[in-house]
Amino acid sequence: MDIHEYQAKELLATHGIRMPRGGLAYSPEQAAYRATEIGGEAWVVKAQIHSGARGKAGGIILCKSDNEVASAAERLLGQKLVTHQTGPGGKLINRLYIEETVPIERELYLGFVLDRKEERIMIVASSSGGMEIEQIAEQEPDSLVRASVDPGLGMQQFQAREIAFGLGLDGALIGKAVDTILGCYRVFRDFDASMLEINPLVVSKGEVIALDCKMSFDENALFRRPEISELRDKSQEDPRETFASDRGLSYVGLDGEIGCIINGAGLAMATLDMIKLEGGEPANFLDIGGGASPERVAKSFRAVLQDKNVKVILVNIFAGINRCDWVAEGVVKAIEEVGVNMPLIVRLSGTKVDEGKAILREKAPSVITADTLKDAAVAAVAALKSAQRSAA
Ligand code: GDP
Ligand code: MN
């Protein structure tokens, strides 16, 4: 789960990290008022959306008067900002963060991620801040400093010092950078974050200041972090994914027309590949998990049908813990209760497969059945092409 920049900054502030003074605004009038409250002669108006690279997309506007702040707010609020991270649909700007400007002497990069392979928190820093980490890794690989934290010991002072030296800092700035790095580490660990990025971390008038901050959290840990789940902003999420995650389904929205209902992430990936190989495009990834009840299968149909691009549905089950008869009952339930007005291809294999097939024959004769993954993908793509032909 992602949160907004201002929310991440509020978390950082609780651990002593320095940042420009700022305030939140939902309207142009409020934005101008915030600027007066903050004081000074210049402000940045920052679009709060779940994406980085807002600056290049026009979502960060420098203003020299409260009138300019109000008109920048007027321009941004209610618009969708398209960055290279949001996809072509962009993300709706419904709040702004107004900040005092600070003079920038040096721009640094500081990032914390969970290295799942090493099972450790990794810190990556660079003296070339301001550009994205992928760019830094490509253009300035020598500027990168890394450290990884032993989970039994926690991050050590000396590790933070090494990073500060690696960033080329000296004098009093070292201690300030160490406090910032250790503070960030504590925020990351205490709130079960999966990513924390400060880009840029700047040196300004003898201080180390977080100008920007992005954070993401481990969704599996949200149950024990109510203060973080509170920060969720559904307006920033793909509505199809919100619908599915609210119902405990593991779903990722894609751009194609073939809706997929599959058990197991591996089989789901293989099915997406097979659909593409046959010349189709999947509309989603959906893993119904193990031991799925008929109700859960019907719920999955509801989630897939949220997507108006879906023209064909493919159900692919290799039942081990699952039972084909339950899945078949779920398909019948979906047809009866949800309504499936499009070609539906079902491939069942494994536990109780004969019972499952019998249920479909008897109660859902319109279903196209397939025996193998390949047959199922071929049938789904053929059904899509014929649906497209008859629509044209
Ligand atoms: P992002 O584009 O989404 O990563 O948003 P940022 O918050 O990083 O802002 C983009 C850029 O705007 C930064 O890299 C800075 O160069 C610039 N910027 C943001 N705040 C200030 C500020 O207070 N003073 C100055 N001089 N530049 C700023
Ligand atoms: Mn940034």
Coordinates of C-alpha atoms and ligand atoms in Angstrom, one line a residue:
M1 CA 0.0 0.0 0.0
D2 CA 1.3 3.4 -1.0
I3 CA 0.7 6.7 1.0
H4 CA 1.0 10.3 0.1
E5 CA 4.2 12.4 0.4
Y6 CA 2.7 14.6 3.2
Q7 CA 1.6 11.4 5.2
A8 CA 5.1 9.9 4.8
K9 CA 6.6 13.2 6.0
E10 CA 4.3 13.2 9.1
L11 CA 5.7 9.8 9.9
L12 CA 9.3 10.9 9.4
A13 CA 8.7 14.0 11.6
T14 CA 7.9 11.8 14.5
H15 CA 11.5 10.5 14.3
G16 CA 13.3 13.8 14.1
I17 CA 13.9 14.0 10.4
R18 CA 14.0 17.6 9.2
M19 CA 11.9 18.9 6.4
P20 CA 10.5 22.1 5.0
R21 CA 7.5 23.6 6.8
G22 CA 4.3 22.7 5.0
G23 CA 0.5 22.3 5.1
L24 CA -2.2 20.5 3.3
A25 CA -4.9 22.1 1.1
Y26 CA -8.0 20.8 -0.6
S27 CA -9.0 24.1 -2.3
P28 CA -7.2 27.1 -3.9
E29 CA -8.4 29.3 -1.0
Q30 CA -7.0 26.9 1.5
A31 CA -3.7 26.7 -0.5
A32 CA -3.2 30.5 -0.4
Y33 CA -4.1 30.5 3.3
R34 CA -1.5 27.8 4.0
A35 CA 1.1 29.8 2.2
T36 CA 0.4 32.9 4.4
E37 CA 0.5 30.7 7.5
I38 CA 3.9 29.2 6.5
G39 CA 5.3 32.6 5.7
G40 CA 8.3 33.5 3.5
E41 CA 8.4 34.7 -0.1
A42 CA 8.2 31.5 -2.2
W43 CA 6.4 28.2 -1.9
V44 CA 6.1 25.0 -3.8
V45 CA 2.6 23.6 -4.6
K46 CA 2.9 19.9 -4.7
A47 CA 0.3 17.5 -6.2
Q48 CA -0.4 14.7 -3.8
I49 CA -0.8 11.6 -5.9
H50 CA 0.6 8.1 -5.4
S51 CA 3.5 8.5 -7.9
G52 CA 6.9 9.9 -8.2
A53 CA 8.2 12.0 -11.1
R54 CA 5.5 14.6 -10.5
G55 CA 7.9 17.4 -11.1
K56 CA 8.6 16.5 -14.7
A57 CA 4.8 16.0 -15.3
G58 CA 3.9 19.5 -14.0
G59 CA 2.7 18.5 -10.6
I60 CA 5.2 20.6 -8.6
I61 CA 4.8 24.3 -9.1
L62 CA 7.1 27.0 -7.7
C63 CA 5.1 30.2 -6.7
K64 CA 6.2 33.7 -5.6
S65 CA 2.9 35.0 -4.1
D66 CA -0.2 33.7 -2.4
N67 CA -2.1 34.6 -5.6
E68 CA 0.2 32.4 -7.6
V69 CA -0.3 29.6 -5.0
A70 CA -4.1 29.9 -5.5
S71 CA -3.9 29.8 -9.2
A72 CA -1.5 26.8 -9.2
A73 CA -3.9 25.1 -6.9
E74 CA -6.8 26.0 -9.3
R75 CA -4.8 24.4 -12.1
L76 CA -4.0 21.2 -10.3
L77 CA -7.0 20.2 -8.2
G78 CA -9.4 17.9 -9.9
Q79 CA -7.0 17.2 -12.7
K80 CA -5.5 13.8 -13.5
L81 CA -1.7 14.0 -13.4
V82 CA 0.0 11.6 -15.8
T83 CA 3.6 10.7 -14.9
H84 CA 5.6 7.9 -16.4
Q85 CA 4.8 5.9 -13.3
T86 CA 1.0 6.3 -13.3
G87 CA 0.2 4.8 -16.7
P88 CA -1.8 6.7 -19.4
G89 CA -4.9 7.1 -17.2
G90 CA -3.0 9.3 -14.6
K91 CA -4.0 9.8 -11.0
L92 CA -6.6 12.3 -9.6
I93 CA -5.2 15.2 -7.7
N94 CA -7.6 15.9 -4.8
R95 CA -5.1 17.3 -2.3
L96 CA -2.1 19.6 -2.4
Y97 CA 0.8 20.0 -0.1
I98 CA 2.1 23.6 0.2
E99 CA 5.7 23.9 1.3
E100 CA 8.2 26.7 2.0
T101 CA 11.1 26.6 -0.5
V102 CA 14.6 25.9 0.6
P103 CA 17.8 26.8 -1.1
I104 CA 19.5 23.6 -2.4
E105 CA 23.2 23.2 -2.0
R106 CA 23.4 19.5 -2.7
E107 CA 20.8 16.9 -3.8
L108 CA 21.3 13.4 -2.4
Y109 CA 19.3 10.1 -2.8
L110 CA 18.4 7.9 0.2
G111 CA 16.3 4.8 -0.2
F112 CA 15.3 1.8 2.0
V113 CA 13.9 -1.3 0.5
L114 CA 13.2 -4.8 1.7
D115 CA 15.6 -7.3 0.0
R116 CA 13.3 -10.3 0.0
K117 CA 16.1 -12.6 -1.2
E118 CA 18.5 -11.6 1.6
E119 CA 15.6 -11.2 4.0
R120 CA 17.1 -7.9 5.1
I121 CA 16.4 -4.2 4.9
M122 CA 18.7 -2.7 2.4
I123 CA 19.8 0.9 2.3
V124 CA 20.9 2.5 -1.0
A125 CA 22.2 6.1 -1.1
S126 CA 23.8 8.3 -3.7
S127 CA 25.5 11.6 -4.0
S128 CA 23.6 12.1 -7.2
G129 CA 20.1 12.9 -6.0
G130 CA 17.3 14.5 -7.9
M131 CA 17.2 11.9 -10.7
E132 CA 15.5 8.5 -10.3
I133 CA 17.3 5.6 -8.8
E134 CA 17.1 3.6 -12.1
Q135 CA 18.8 6.5 -13.8
I136 CA 21.4 6.8 -11.1
A137 CA 22.2 3.1 -11.3
E138 CA 22.7 3.5 -15.1
Q139 CA 24.5 6.8 -15.3
E140 CA 26.3 7.2 -12.0
P141 CA 26.8 3.7 -10.7
D142 CA 29.9 4.7 -8.8
S143 CA 28.0 7.1 -6.7
L144 CA 25.9 4.3 -5.1
V145 CA 26.5 3.4 -1.4
R146 CA 24.8 0.3 0.0
A147 CA 24.3 -1.3 3.4
S148 CA 22.2 -4.1 4.7
V149 CA 20.8 -4.5 8.2
D150 CA 21.3 -7.6 10.3
P151 CA 17.7 -8.2 11.6
G152 CA 19.1 -9.5 14.9
L153 CA 21.2 -6.3 15.5
G154 CA 19.2 -3.6 13.8
M155 CA 20.9 -0.8 11.9
Q156 CA 24.2 0.2 13.6
Q157 CA 25.5 3.7 14.0
F158 CA 28.7 2.9 12.1
Q159 CA 26.6 1.8 9.1
A160 CA 24.9 5.2 9.0
R161 CA 28.3 6.9 9.3
E162 CA 29.7 4.9 6.4
I163 CA 26.7 6.0 4.3
A164 CA 27.2 9.6 5.3
F165 CA 30.9 9.4 4.4
G166 CA 30.0 7.6 1.1
L167 CA 27.8 10.6 0.2
G168 CA 30.8 12.9 0.5
L169 CA 29.5 14.8 3.6
D170 CA 31.8 16.2 6.2
G171 CA 31.9 18.2 9.4
A172 CA 28.6 18.7 11.3
L173 CA 26.7 17.3 8.3
I174 CA 27.9 13.8 9.1
G175 CA 26.1 13.7 12.5
K176 CA 23.0 15.2 10.9
A177 CA 22.9 12.7 8.1
V178 CA 23.5 9.8 10.6
D179 CA 20.4 11.0 12.6
T180 CA 18.4 11.2 9.5
I181 CA 19.4 7.8 8.2
L182 CA 18.8 6.1 11.6
G183 CA 15.5 7.9 12.0
C184 CA 14.4 6.7 8.6
Y185 CA 15.4 3.2 9.5
R186 CA 13.3 3.3 12.6
V187 CA 10.3 4.6 10.8
F188 CA 10.7 1.9 8.1
R189 CA 11.0 -0.9 10.7
D190 CA 8.4 0.3 13.2
F191 CA 5.7 0.7 10.6
D192 CA 6.4 -2.4 8.5
A193 CA 7.3 -0.4 5.4
S194 CA 8.4 -2.1 2.2
M195 CA 9.9 1.0 0.7
L196 CA 11.0 4.4 1.9
E197 CA 12.6 6.8 -0.6
I198 CA 13.8 10.4 0.1
N199 CA 14.7 11.9 -3.3
P200 CA 16.0 14.5 -3.0
L201 CA 17.6 14.6 0.5
V202 CA 19.2 18.0 0.4
V203 CA 21.9 19.9 2.1
S204 CA 20.6 23.4 2.8
K205 CA 22.2 26.0 5.2
G206 CA 24.1 23.4 7.2
E207 CA 21.1 21.1 7.6
V208 CA 20.1 17.8 6.0
I209 CA 16.5 18.1 4.8
A210 CA 14.0 15.7 3.3
L211 CA 12.5 17.6 0.3
D212 CA 10.4 14.6 -0.9
C213 CA 9.4 11.3 0.5
K214 CA 7.7 8.2 -0.8
M215 CA 6.6 5.2 1.3
S216 CA 5.0 1.9 0.7
F217 CA 3.9 -0.7 3.3
D218 CA 3.6 -4.4 3.5
E219 CA -0.2 -5.1 3.1
N220 CA 0.1 -8.4 5.0
A221 CA 1.2 -6.4 8.1
L222 CA -1.5 -3.7 8.0
F223 CA -3.7 -5.6 10.4
R224 CA -1.2 -4.7 13.2
R225 CA -0.7 -1.1 12.0
P226 CA -4.1 0.5 12.2
E227 CA -2.4 4.0 12.1
I228 CA -1.0 3.1 8.7
S229 CA -4.2 1.5 7.2
E230 CA -5.9 4.7 8.1
L231 CA -3.7 6.5 5.6
R232 CA -5.1 4.5 2.6
D233 CA -6.5 6.7 -0.2
K234 CA -8.6 4.5 -2.4
S235 CA -8.9 7.3 -5.0
Q236 CA -5.3 6.6 -5.9
E237 CA -5.9 2.9 -6.6
D238 CA -7.1 0.9 -9.6
P239 CA -10.9 0.6 -8.7
R240 CA -10.8 -3.0 -10.0
E241 CA -8.0 -3.8 -7.5
T242 CA -9.7 -2.1 -4.7
F243 CA -12.9 -4.1 -5.3
A244 CA -10.9 -7.4 -5.3
S245 CA -8.7 -6.6 -2.3
D246 CA -11.7 -5.5 -0.2
R247 CA -13.0 -9.1 -0.8
G248 CA -9.7 -10.8 0.0
L249 CA -8.9 -11.7 -3.6
S250 CA -5.4 -11.5 -5.0
Y251 CA -6.0 -9.5 -8.2
V252 CA -3.8 -7.4 -10.5
G253 CA -5.5 -5.4 -13.3
L254 CA -4.1 -5.6 -16.8
D255 CA -5.2 -4.0 -20.1
G256 CA -6.6 -6.9 -22.2
E257 CA -10.0 -8.4 -22.8
I258 CA -9.7 -12.0 -21.5
G259 CA -10.7 -12.1 -17.8
C260 CA -8.8 -14.9 -15.9
I261 CA -9.9 -16.9 -12.8
I262 CA -7.1 -19.2 -11.8
N263 CA -5.8 -21.1 -8.8
G264 CA -2.1 -20.5 -7.8
A265 CA 0.1 -17.7 -8.8
G266 CA 2.4 -19.9 -10.9
L267 CA -0.5 -21.3 -13.0
A268 CA -1.9 -17.8 -13.3
M269 CA 1.4 -16.6 -14.8
A270 CA 1.6 -19.5 -17.1
T271 CA -2.0 -18.9 -18.3
L272 CA -1.3 -15.3 -19.0
D273 CA 1.8 -16.3 -21.0
M274 CA -0.3 -18.9 -22.9
I275 CA -3.0 -16.4 -23.7
K276 CA -0.4 -14.0 -25.1
L277 CA 1.3 -16.8 -27.1
E278 CA -2.1 -17.5 -28.8
G279 CA -2.4 -13.8 -29.7
G280 CA -4.8 -12.6 -26.9
E281 CA -4.4 -10.1 -24.1
P282 CA -5.3 -11.0 -20.4
A283 CA -7.5 -8.4 -18.5
N284 CA -6.1 -9.4 -15.1
F285 CA -4.2 -11.8 -12.9
L286 CA -6.5 -13.4 -10.3
D287 CA -5.4 -16.2 -8.0
I288 CA -8.4 -17.7 -6.1
G289 CA -6.0 -19.5 -3.8
G290 CA -6.4 -23.0 -2.3
G291 CA -9.6 -24.6 -1.0
A292 CA -11.8 -22.0 -2.7
S293 CA -15.5 -22.3 -1.9
P294 CA -18.2 -21.9 -4.6
E295 CA -18.9 -18.5 -3.0
R296 CA -15.3 -17.4 -3.5
V297 CA -15.4 -18.5 -7.1
A298 CA -18.6 -16.5 -7.7
K299 CA -17.0 -13.5 -5.9
S300 CA -14.0 -13.8 -8.3
F301 CA -16.4 -13.5 -11.3
R302 CA -17.8 -10.4 -9.7
A303 CA -14.3 -8.9 -9.5
V304 CA -13.4 -9.9 -13.1
L305 CA -16.7 -8.4 -14.4
Q306 CA -15.9 -5.0 -12.7
D307 CA -13.7 -4.5 -15.7
K308 CA -15.8 -3.4 -18.7
N309 CA -13.1 -4.4 -21.1
V310 CA -13.6 -8.0 -20.4
K311 CA -15.1 -9.9 -23.4
V312 CA -14.3 -13.5 -22.5
I313 CA -13.7 -15.3 -19.2
L314 CA -11.2 -18.1 -18.8
V315 CA -11.3 -20.3 -15.7
N316 CA -8.3 -22.5 -15.3
I317 CA -8.0 -24.8 -12.3
F318 CA -5.5 -27.4 -11.5
A319 CA -7.0 -28.7 -8.3
G320 CA -4.8 -30.2 -5.5
I321 CA -6.2 -28.6 -2.4
N322 CA -9.0 -27.1 -4.4
R323 CA -11.9 -29.3 -5.6
C324 CA -13.2 -29.2 -9.2
D325 CA -16.7 -29.8 -8.0
W326 CA -16.7 -26.7 -5.7
V327 CA -15.2 -24.7 -8.6
A328 CA -17.9 -26.0 -10.9
E329 CA -20.6 -25.1 -8.3
G330 CA -19.0 -21.6 -8.2
V331 CA -19.2 -21.3 -11.9
V332 CA -22.9 -22.3 -11.8
K333 CA -23.5 -19.8 -9.0
A334 CA -21.8 -17.0 -11.0
I335 CA -23.9 -17.7 -14.0
E336 CA -27.1 -17.8 -12.0
E337 CA -26.4 -14.9 -9.6
V338 CA -23.9 -12.6 -11.2
G339 CA -24.8 -13.1 -14.8
V340 CA -22.1 -13.9 -17.3
N341 CA -23.1 -12.6 -20.7
M342 CA -20.0 -13.6 -22.6
P343 CA -18.2 -16.7 -23.7
L344 CA -16.9 -18.6 -20.7
I345 CA -14.1 -21.2 -21.0
V346 CA -13.5 -23.6 -18.2
R347 CA -10.6 -26.0 -17.8
L348 CA -10.7 -28.3 -14.8
S349 CA -8.0 -30.8 -13.8
G350 CA -7.2 -32.7 -10.6
T351 CA -9.2 -33.4 -7.5
K352 CA -12.9 -34.3 -8.2
V353 CA -12.5 -33.5 -11.9
D354 CA -15.2 -35.9 -13.1
E355 CA -17.7 -34.6 -10.6
G356 CA -16.8 -31.0 -11.6
K357 CA -17.3 -31.7 -15.3
A358 CA -20.6 -33.5 -14.7
I359 CA -21.9 -30.4 -12.8
L360 CA -21.0 -28.1 -15.7
R361 CA -22.6 -30.5 -18.3
E362 CA -25.8 -30.6 -16.3
K363 CA -26.1 -27.1 -14.9
A364 CA -24.0 -24.9 -17.2
P365 CA -24.3 -26.3 -20.7
S366 CA -23.2 -23.0 -22.3
V367 CA -19.7 -23.3 -20.8
I368 CA -17.0 -24.2 -23.3
T369 CA -14.8 -26.8 -21.6
A370 CA -11.1 -27.6 -22.3
D371 CA -8.8 -30.3 -21.1
T372 CA -5.4 -28.7 -21.3
L373 CA -4.1 -25.2 -20.6
K374 CA -3.2 -24.8 -24.3
D375 CA -6.7 -25.8 -25.5
A376 CA -8.2 -23.4 -23.0
A377 CA -6.0 -20.5 -24.2
V378 CA -6.8 -21.3 -27.9
A379 CA -10.5 -21.5 -27.1
A380 CA -10.4 -18.2 -25.2
V381 CA -8.6 -16.3 -28.0
A382 CA -10.9 -17.8 -30.6
A383 CA -14.0 -16.8 -28.6
L384 CA -12.6 -13.3 -28.2
K385 CA -11.9 -12.9 -32.0
S386 CA -15.3 -14.1 -32.9
A387 CA -16.9 -11.7 -30.3
Q388 CA -14.9 -8.9 -31.8
R389 CA -16.0 -9.8 -35.3
S390 CA -19.6 -9.9 -34.4
A391 CA -19.3 -6.5 -32.6
A392 CA -17.6 -4.9 -35.6
Ligands
GDP1 P1 8.8 14.2 -7.6 O1 9.1 14.9 -9.0 O2 7.5 13.5 -7.6 O3 9.9 13.4 -7.2 O4 8.7 15.4 -6.6 P2 9.8 16.2 -5.7 O5 9.1 16.5 -4.4 O6 11.1 15.5 -5.6 O7 10.0 17.6 -6.4 C1 10.6 17.6 -7.7 C2 11.8 18.6 -7.7 O8 11.3 19.9 -7.4 C3 12.8 18.3 -6.7 O9 13.7 17.3 -7.1 C4 13.5 19.7 -6.5 O10 14.4 19.9 -7.5 C5 12.3 20.6 -6.8 N1 11.9 21.2 -5.5 C6 10.9 20.7 -4.6 N2 10.9 21.4 -3.5 C7 11.8 22.4 -3.6 C8 12.2 23.5 -2.8 O11 11.7 23.7 -1.7 N3 13.2 24.3 -3.3 C9 13.8 24.1 -4.5 N4 14.7 24.9 -4.9 N5 13.4 23.1 -5.3 C10 12.4 22.3 -4.9
MN2 MN 11.2 13.3 -5.7

